[in-house]
Structure formats: C-alpha cells, structure tokens
JSON list of C-alpha atoms in Angstrom, two decimals:
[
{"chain": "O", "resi": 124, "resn": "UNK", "atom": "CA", "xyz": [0.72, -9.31, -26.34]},
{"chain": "O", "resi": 125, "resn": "UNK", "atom": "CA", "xyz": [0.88, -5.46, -26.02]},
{"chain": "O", "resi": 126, "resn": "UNK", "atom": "CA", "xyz": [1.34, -3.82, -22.57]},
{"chain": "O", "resi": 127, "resn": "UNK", "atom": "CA", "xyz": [-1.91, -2.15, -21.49]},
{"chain": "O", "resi": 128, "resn": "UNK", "atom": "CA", "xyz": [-2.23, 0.84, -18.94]},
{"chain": "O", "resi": 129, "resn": "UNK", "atom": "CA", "xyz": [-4.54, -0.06, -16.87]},
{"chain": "O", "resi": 130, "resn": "UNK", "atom": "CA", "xyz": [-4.27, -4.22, -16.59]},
{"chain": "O", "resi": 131, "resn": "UNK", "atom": "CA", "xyz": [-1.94, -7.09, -16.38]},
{"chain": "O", "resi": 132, "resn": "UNK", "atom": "CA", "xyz": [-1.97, -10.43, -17.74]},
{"chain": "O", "resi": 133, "resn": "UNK", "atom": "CA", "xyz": [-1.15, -13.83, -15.53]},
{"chain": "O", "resi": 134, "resn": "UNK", "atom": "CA", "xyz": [-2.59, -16.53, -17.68]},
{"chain": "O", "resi": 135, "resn": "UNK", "atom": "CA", "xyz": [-6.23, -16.54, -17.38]},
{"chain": "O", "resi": 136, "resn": "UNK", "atom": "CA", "xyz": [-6.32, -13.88, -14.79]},
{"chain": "O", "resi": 137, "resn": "UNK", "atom": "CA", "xyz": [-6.15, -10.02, -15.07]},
{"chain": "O", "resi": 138, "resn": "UNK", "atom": "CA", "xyz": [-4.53, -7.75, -12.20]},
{"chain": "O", "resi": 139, "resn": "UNK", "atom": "CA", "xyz": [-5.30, -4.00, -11.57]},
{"chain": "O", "resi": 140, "resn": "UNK", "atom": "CA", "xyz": [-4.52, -1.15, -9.25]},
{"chain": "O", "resi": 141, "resn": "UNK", "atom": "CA", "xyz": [-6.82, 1.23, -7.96]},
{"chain": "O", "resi": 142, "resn": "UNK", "atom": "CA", "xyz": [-6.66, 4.10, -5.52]},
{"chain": "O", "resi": 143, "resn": "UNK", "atom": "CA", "xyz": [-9.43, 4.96, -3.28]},
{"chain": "O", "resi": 144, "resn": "UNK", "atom": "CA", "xyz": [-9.73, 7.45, -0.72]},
{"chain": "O", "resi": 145, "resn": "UNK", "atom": "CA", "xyz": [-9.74, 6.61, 3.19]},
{"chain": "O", "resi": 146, "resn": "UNK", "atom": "CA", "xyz": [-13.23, 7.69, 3.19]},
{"chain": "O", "resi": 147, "resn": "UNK", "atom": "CA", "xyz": [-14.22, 4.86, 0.86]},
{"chain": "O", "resi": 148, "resn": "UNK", "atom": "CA", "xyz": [-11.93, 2.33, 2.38]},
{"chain": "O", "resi": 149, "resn": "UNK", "atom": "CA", "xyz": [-14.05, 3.03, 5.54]},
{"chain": "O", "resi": 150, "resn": "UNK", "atom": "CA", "xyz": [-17.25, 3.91, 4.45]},
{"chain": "O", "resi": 151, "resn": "UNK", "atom": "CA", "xyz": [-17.79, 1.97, 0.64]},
{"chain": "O", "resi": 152, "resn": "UNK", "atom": "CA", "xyz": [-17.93, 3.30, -2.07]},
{"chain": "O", "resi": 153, "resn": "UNK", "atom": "CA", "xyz": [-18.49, 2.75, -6.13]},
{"chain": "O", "resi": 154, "resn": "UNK", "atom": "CA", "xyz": [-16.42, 3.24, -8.93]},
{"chain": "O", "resi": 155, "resn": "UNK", "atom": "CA", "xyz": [-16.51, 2.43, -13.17]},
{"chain": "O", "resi": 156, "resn": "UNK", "atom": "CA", "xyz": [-13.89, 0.47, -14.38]},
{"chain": "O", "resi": 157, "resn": "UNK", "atom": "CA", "xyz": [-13.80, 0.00, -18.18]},
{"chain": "O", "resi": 158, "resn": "UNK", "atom": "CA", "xyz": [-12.85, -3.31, -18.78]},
{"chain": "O", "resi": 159, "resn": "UNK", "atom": "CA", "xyz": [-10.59, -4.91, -21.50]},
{"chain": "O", "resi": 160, "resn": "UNK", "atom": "CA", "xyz": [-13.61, -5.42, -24.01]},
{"chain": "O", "resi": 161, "resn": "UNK", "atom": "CA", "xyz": [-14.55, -1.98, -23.66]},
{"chain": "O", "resi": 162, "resn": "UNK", "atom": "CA", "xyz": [-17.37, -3.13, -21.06]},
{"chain": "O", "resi": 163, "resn": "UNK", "atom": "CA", "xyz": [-18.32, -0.56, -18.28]},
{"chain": "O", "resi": 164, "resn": "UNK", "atom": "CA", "xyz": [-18.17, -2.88, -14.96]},
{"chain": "O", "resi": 165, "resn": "UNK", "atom": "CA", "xyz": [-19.53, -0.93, -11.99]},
{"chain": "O", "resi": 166, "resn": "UNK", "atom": "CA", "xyz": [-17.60, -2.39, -8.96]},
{"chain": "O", "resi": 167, "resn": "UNK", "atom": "CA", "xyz": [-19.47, -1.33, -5.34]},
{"chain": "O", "resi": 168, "resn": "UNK", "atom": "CA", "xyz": [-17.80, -2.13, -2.12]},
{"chain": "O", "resi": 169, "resn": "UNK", "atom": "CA", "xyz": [-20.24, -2.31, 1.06]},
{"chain": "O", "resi": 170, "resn": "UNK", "atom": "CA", "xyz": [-19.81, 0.36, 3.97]},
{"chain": "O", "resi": 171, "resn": "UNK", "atom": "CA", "xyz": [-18.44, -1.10, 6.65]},
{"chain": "O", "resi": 172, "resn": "UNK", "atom": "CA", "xyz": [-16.94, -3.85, 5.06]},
{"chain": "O", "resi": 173, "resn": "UNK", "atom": "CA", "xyz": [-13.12, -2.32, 5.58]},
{"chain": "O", "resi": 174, "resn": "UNK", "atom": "CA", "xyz": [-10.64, -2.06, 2.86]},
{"chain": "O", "resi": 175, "resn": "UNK", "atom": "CA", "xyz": [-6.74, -1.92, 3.78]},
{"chain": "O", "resi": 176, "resn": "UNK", "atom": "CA", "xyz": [-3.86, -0.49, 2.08]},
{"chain": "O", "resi": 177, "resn": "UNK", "atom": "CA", "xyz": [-2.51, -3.39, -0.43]},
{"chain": "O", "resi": 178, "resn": "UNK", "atom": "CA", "xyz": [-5.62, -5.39, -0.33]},
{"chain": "O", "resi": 179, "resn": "UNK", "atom": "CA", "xyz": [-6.48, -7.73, -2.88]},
{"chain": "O", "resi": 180, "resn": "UNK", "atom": "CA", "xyz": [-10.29, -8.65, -4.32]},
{"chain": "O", "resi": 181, "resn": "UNK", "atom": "CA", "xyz": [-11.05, -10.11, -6.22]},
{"chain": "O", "resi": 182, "resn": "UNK", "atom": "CA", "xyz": [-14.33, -10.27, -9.27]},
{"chain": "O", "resi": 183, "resn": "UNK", "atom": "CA", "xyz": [-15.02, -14.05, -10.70]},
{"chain": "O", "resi": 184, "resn": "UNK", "atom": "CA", "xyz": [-15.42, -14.71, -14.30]},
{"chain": "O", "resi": 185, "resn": "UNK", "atom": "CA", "xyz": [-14.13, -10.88, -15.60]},
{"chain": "O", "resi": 186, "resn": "UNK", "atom": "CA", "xyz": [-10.65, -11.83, -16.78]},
{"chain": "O", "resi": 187, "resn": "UNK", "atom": "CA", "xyz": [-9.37, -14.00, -19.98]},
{"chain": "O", "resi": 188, "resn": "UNK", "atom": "CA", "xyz": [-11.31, -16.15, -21.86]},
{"chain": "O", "resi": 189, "resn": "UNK", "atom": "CA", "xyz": [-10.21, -19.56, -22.23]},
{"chain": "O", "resi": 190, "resn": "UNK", "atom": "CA", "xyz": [-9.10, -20.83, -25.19]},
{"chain": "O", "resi": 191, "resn": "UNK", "atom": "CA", "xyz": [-12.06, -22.79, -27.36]},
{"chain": "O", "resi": 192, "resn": "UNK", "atom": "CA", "xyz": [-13.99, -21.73, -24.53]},
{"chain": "O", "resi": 193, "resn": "UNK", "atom": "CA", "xyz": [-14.97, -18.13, -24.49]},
{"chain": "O", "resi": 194, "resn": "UNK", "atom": "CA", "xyz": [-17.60, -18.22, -21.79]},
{"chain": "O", "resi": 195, "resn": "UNK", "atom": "CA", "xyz": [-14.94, -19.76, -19.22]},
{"chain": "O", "resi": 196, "resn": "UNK", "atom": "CA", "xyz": [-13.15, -16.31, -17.99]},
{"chain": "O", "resi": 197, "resn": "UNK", "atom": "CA", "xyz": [-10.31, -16.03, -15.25]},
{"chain": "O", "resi": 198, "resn": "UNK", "atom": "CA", "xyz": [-10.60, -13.81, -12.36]},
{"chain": "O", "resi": 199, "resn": "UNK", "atom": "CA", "xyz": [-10.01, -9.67, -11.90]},
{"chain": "O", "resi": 200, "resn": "UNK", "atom": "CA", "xyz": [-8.25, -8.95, -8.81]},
{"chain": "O", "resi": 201, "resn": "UNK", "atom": "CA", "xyz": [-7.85, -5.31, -7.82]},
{"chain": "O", "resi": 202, "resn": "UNK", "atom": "CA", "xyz": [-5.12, -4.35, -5.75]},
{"chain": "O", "resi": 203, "resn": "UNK", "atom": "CA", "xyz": [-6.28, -1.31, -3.66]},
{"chain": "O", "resi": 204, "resn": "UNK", "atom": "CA", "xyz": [-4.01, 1.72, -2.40]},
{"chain": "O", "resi": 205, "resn": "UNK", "atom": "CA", "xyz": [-5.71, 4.01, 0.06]},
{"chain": "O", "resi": 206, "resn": "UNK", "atom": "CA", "xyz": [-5.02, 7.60, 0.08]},
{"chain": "O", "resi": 207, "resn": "UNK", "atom": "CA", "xyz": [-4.95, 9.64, 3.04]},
{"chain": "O", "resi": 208, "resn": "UNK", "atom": "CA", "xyz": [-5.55, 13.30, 3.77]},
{"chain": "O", "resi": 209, "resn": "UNK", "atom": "CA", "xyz": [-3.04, 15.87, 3.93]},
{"chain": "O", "resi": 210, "resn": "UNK", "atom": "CA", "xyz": [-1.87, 17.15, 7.74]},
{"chain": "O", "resi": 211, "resn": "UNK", "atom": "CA", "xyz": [-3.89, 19.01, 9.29]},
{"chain": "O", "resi": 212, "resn": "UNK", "atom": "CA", "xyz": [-7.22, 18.41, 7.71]},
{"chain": "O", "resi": 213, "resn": "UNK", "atom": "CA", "xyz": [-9.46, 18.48, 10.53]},
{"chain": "O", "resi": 214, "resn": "UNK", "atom": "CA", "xyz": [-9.90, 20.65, 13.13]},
{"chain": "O", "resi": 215, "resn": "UNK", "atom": "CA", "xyz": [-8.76, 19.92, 16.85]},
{"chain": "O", "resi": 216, "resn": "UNK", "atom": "CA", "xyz": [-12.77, 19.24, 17.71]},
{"chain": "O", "resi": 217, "resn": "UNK", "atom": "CA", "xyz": [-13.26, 17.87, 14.48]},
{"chain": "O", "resi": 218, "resn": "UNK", "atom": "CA", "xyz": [-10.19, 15.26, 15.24]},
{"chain": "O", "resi": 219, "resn": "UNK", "atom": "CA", "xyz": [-11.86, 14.60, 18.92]},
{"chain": "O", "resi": 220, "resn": "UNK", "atom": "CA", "xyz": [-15.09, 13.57, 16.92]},
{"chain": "O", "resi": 221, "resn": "UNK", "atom": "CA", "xyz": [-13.20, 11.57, 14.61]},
{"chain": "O", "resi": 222, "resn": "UNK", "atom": "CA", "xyz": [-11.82, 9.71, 17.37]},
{"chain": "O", "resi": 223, "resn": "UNK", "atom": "CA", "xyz": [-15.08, 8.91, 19.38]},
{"chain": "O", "resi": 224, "resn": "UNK", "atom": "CA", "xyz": [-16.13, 7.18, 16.03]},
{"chain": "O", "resi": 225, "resn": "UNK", "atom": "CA", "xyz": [-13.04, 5.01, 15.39]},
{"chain": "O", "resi": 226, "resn": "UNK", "atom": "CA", "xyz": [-12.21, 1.84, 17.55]},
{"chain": "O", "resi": 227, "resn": "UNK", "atom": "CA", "xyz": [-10.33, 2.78, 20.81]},
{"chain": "O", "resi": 228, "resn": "UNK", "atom": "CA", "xyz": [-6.48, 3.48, 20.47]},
{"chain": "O", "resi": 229, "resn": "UNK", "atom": "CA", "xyz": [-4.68, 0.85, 22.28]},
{"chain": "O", "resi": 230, "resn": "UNK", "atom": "CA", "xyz": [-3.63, 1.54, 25.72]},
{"chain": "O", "resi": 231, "resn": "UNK", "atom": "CA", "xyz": [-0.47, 2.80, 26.56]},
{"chain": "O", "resi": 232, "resn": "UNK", "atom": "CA", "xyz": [1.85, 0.25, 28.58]},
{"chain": "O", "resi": 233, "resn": "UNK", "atom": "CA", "xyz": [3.80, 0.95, 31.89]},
{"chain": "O", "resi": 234, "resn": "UNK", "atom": "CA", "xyz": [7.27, 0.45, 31.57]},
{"chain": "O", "resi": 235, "resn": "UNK", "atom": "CA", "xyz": [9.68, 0.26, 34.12]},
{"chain": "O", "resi": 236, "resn": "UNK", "atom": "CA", "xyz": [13.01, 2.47, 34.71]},
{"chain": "O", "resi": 237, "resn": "UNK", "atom": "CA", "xyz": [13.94, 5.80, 32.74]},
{"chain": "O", "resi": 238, "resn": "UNK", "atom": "CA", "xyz": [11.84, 6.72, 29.56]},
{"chain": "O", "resi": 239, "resn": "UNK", "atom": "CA", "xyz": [13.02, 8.72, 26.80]},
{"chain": "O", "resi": 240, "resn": "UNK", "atom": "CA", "xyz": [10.23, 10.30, 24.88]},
{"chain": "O", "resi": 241, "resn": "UNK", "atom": "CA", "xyz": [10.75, 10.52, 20.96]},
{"chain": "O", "resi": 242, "resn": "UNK", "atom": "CA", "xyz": [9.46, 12.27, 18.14]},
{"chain": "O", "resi": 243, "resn": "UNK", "atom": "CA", "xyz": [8.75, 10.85, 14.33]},
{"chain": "O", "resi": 244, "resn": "UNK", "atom": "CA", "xyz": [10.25, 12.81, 11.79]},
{"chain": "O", "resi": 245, "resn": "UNK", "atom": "CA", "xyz": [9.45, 13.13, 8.04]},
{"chain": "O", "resi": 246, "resn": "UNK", "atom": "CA", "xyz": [11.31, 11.23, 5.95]},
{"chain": "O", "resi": 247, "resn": "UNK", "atom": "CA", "xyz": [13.40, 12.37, 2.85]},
{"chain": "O", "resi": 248, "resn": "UNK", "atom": "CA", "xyz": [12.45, 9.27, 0.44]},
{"chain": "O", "resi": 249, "resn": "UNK", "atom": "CA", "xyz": [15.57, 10.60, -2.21]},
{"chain": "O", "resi": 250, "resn": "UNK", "atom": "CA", "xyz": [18.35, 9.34, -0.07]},
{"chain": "O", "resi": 251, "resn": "UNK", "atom": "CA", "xyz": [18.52, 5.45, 0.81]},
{"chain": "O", "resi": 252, "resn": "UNK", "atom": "CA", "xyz": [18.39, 3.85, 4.49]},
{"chain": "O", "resi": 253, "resn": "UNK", "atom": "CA", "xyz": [22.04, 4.23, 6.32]},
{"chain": "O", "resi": 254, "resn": "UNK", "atom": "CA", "xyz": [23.05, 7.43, 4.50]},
{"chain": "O", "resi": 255, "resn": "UNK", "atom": "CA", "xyz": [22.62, 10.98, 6.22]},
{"chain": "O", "resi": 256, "resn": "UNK", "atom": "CA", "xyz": [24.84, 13.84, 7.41]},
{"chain": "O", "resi": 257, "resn": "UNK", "atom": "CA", "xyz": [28.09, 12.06, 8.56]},
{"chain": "O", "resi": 258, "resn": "UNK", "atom": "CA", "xyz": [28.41, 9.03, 5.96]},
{"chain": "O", "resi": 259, "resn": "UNK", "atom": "CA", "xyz": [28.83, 6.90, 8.81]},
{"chain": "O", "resi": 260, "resn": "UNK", "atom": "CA", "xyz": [27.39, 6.02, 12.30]},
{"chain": "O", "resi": 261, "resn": "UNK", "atom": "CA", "xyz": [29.02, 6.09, 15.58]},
{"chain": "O", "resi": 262, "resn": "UNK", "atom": "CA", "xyz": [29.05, 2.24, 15.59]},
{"chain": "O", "resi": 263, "resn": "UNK", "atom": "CA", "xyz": [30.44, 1.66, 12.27]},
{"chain": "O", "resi": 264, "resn": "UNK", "atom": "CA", "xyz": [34.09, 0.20, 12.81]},
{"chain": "O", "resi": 265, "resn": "UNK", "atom": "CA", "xyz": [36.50, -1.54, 10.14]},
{"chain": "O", "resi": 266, "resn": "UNK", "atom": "CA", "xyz": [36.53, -5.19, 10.98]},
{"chain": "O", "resi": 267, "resn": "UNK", "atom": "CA", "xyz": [40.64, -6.27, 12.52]},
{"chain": "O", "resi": 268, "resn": "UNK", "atom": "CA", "xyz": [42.43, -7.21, 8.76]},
{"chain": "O", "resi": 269, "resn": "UNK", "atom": "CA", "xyz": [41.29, -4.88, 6.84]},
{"chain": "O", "resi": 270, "resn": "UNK", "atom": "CA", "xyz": [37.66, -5.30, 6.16]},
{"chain": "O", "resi": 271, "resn": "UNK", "atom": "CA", "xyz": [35.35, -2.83, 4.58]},
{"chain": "O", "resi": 272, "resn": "UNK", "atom": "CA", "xyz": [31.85, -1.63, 4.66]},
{"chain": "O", "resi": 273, "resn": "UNK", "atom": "CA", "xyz": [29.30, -1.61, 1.76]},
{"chain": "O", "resi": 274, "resn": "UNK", "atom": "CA", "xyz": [28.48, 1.67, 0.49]},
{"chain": "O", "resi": 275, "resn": "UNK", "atom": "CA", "xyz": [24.84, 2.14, 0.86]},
{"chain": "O", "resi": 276, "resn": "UNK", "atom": "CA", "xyz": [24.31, 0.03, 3.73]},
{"chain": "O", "resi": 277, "resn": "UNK", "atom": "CA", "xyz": [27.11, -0.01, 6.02]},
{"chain": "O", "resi": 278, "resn": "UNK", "atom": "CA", "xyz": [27.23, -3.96, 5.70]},
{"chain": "O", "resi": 279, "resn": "UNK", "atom": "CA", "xyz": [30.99, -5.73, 6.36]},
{"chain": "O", "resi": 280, "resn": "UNK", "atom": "CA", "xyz": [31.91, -7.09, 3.36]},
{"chain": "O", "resi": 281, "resn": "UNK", "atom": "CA", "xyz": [34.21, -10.22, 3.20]},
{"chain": "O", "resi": 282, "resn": "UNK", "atom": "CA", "xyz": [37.93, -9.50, 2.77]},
{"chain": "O", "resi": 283, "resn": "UNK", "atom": "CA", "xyz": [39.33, -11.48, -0.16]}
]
C-alpha cells in the first residue's frame, strides 16, 4: 500500500485533513474533494451548524471497499483545522460589530484581595517549554545528595 497525500488508511475507513477558514467554520461553506477513485465529492456544511478546531465528521459509505463486496464501503472522516485571521484585521468599529453578533463574552468574576493584571505574550514555538533566558528558574534547586535536573524540562531525575 503506497502512502497517498491527501488520505489515510485504517482498515475500511479513510481519514483526511482539511483547513477551512473561520468564516466557514461559522457560517458553512462548500468545498471539492477528489476522492481516491478519482470521484469529485462535493462536501457542504450548513451555516450555523458550527465547526471547531480538530473536529471530526464524518461521510458514510465513501471509504474502502470491502473485500468480495465492493458496494460495502467504510467511512471518510475529515478532520477540520480552522484558520484564523491575521491581527488586526478589523477595524475598532468593525470589531464592536463583530462582537454584537457573537454570543456574549463571559462575565468577568470579582475576586477578593490584591489583583495583578497580566499580559499574553507571543510565543517563540523554536525553543521548548522550561527553556528561556537564564537556563533555569528561581525555584529550580538540586535535590540534598546530589540529584539533578532533566535538561529540557527541569524534572529531578533519580540519583543512581
């Protein structure tokens, strides 16, 4: 069995991935998919009907035949990825109207005592979780007898 580009076997059922913008996650939309057999499948999603990021549908009868019994077929399931737009797509107004479409945020709690406000940073994807400017955090400490800390994660590892 040759690796294909586009699908992948398990048994009698075929698995895709397709990216769709937010827009059509949201709002439907329609898109070709040419199948294994060279078969144009037009696959429609209803507006309305939301689609999330890592979703999984599924189409009956549009995957493997079964052996000695070609018109028994497995399933296609389509595992969706949304895109989003870039920052700053919309306007300030055109955000506000955006927002008096979508559901209501959820409201803010009261906490009480001292709040620290934050803010979210981007995120450099190249270097892995537990690894920035120092090496090490201010909590990181050698366990008493010698122990010593995993490189990437800053986990104790067991003297021997």
């Amino acid at each position: 069995e040759q690796p294909h580009e586009t699908f992948q076997r398990k048994g009698m059922d075929i698995i895709m991935e397709m990216e769709i913008q937010l827009v059509e996650a949201l709002c439907g939309f329609q898109r070709h998919i040419q199948h294994l057999d060279e078969r144009q499948l037009l696959v429609s999603h209803l507006p309305g009907e939301v689609i999330k990021d890592g979703d999984i549908k599924c189409i009956m009868n549009e995957g493997m035949p079964m052996h000695r019994n070609p018109y028994e077929k497995g399933r296609l399931f389509i595992k969706f990825s949304i895109a989003f737009p870039t920052d700053r797509f919309l306007t300030e107004a055109q955000l506000k109207q955006l927002e008096a479409l979508l559901p209501p945020r959820e409201k803010l709690e009261e906490v009480e005592g001292e709040v620290e406000e934050v803010s979210l940073s981007e995120y450099d994807r190249t270097k892995a979780f537990g690894q920035q400017r120092g090496g090490r955090s201010a909590y990181d400490e050698d366990e008493e007898g010698g122990g010593h800390f995993h490189q990437q994660g800053g986990v104790p590892c067991a003297s021997q």
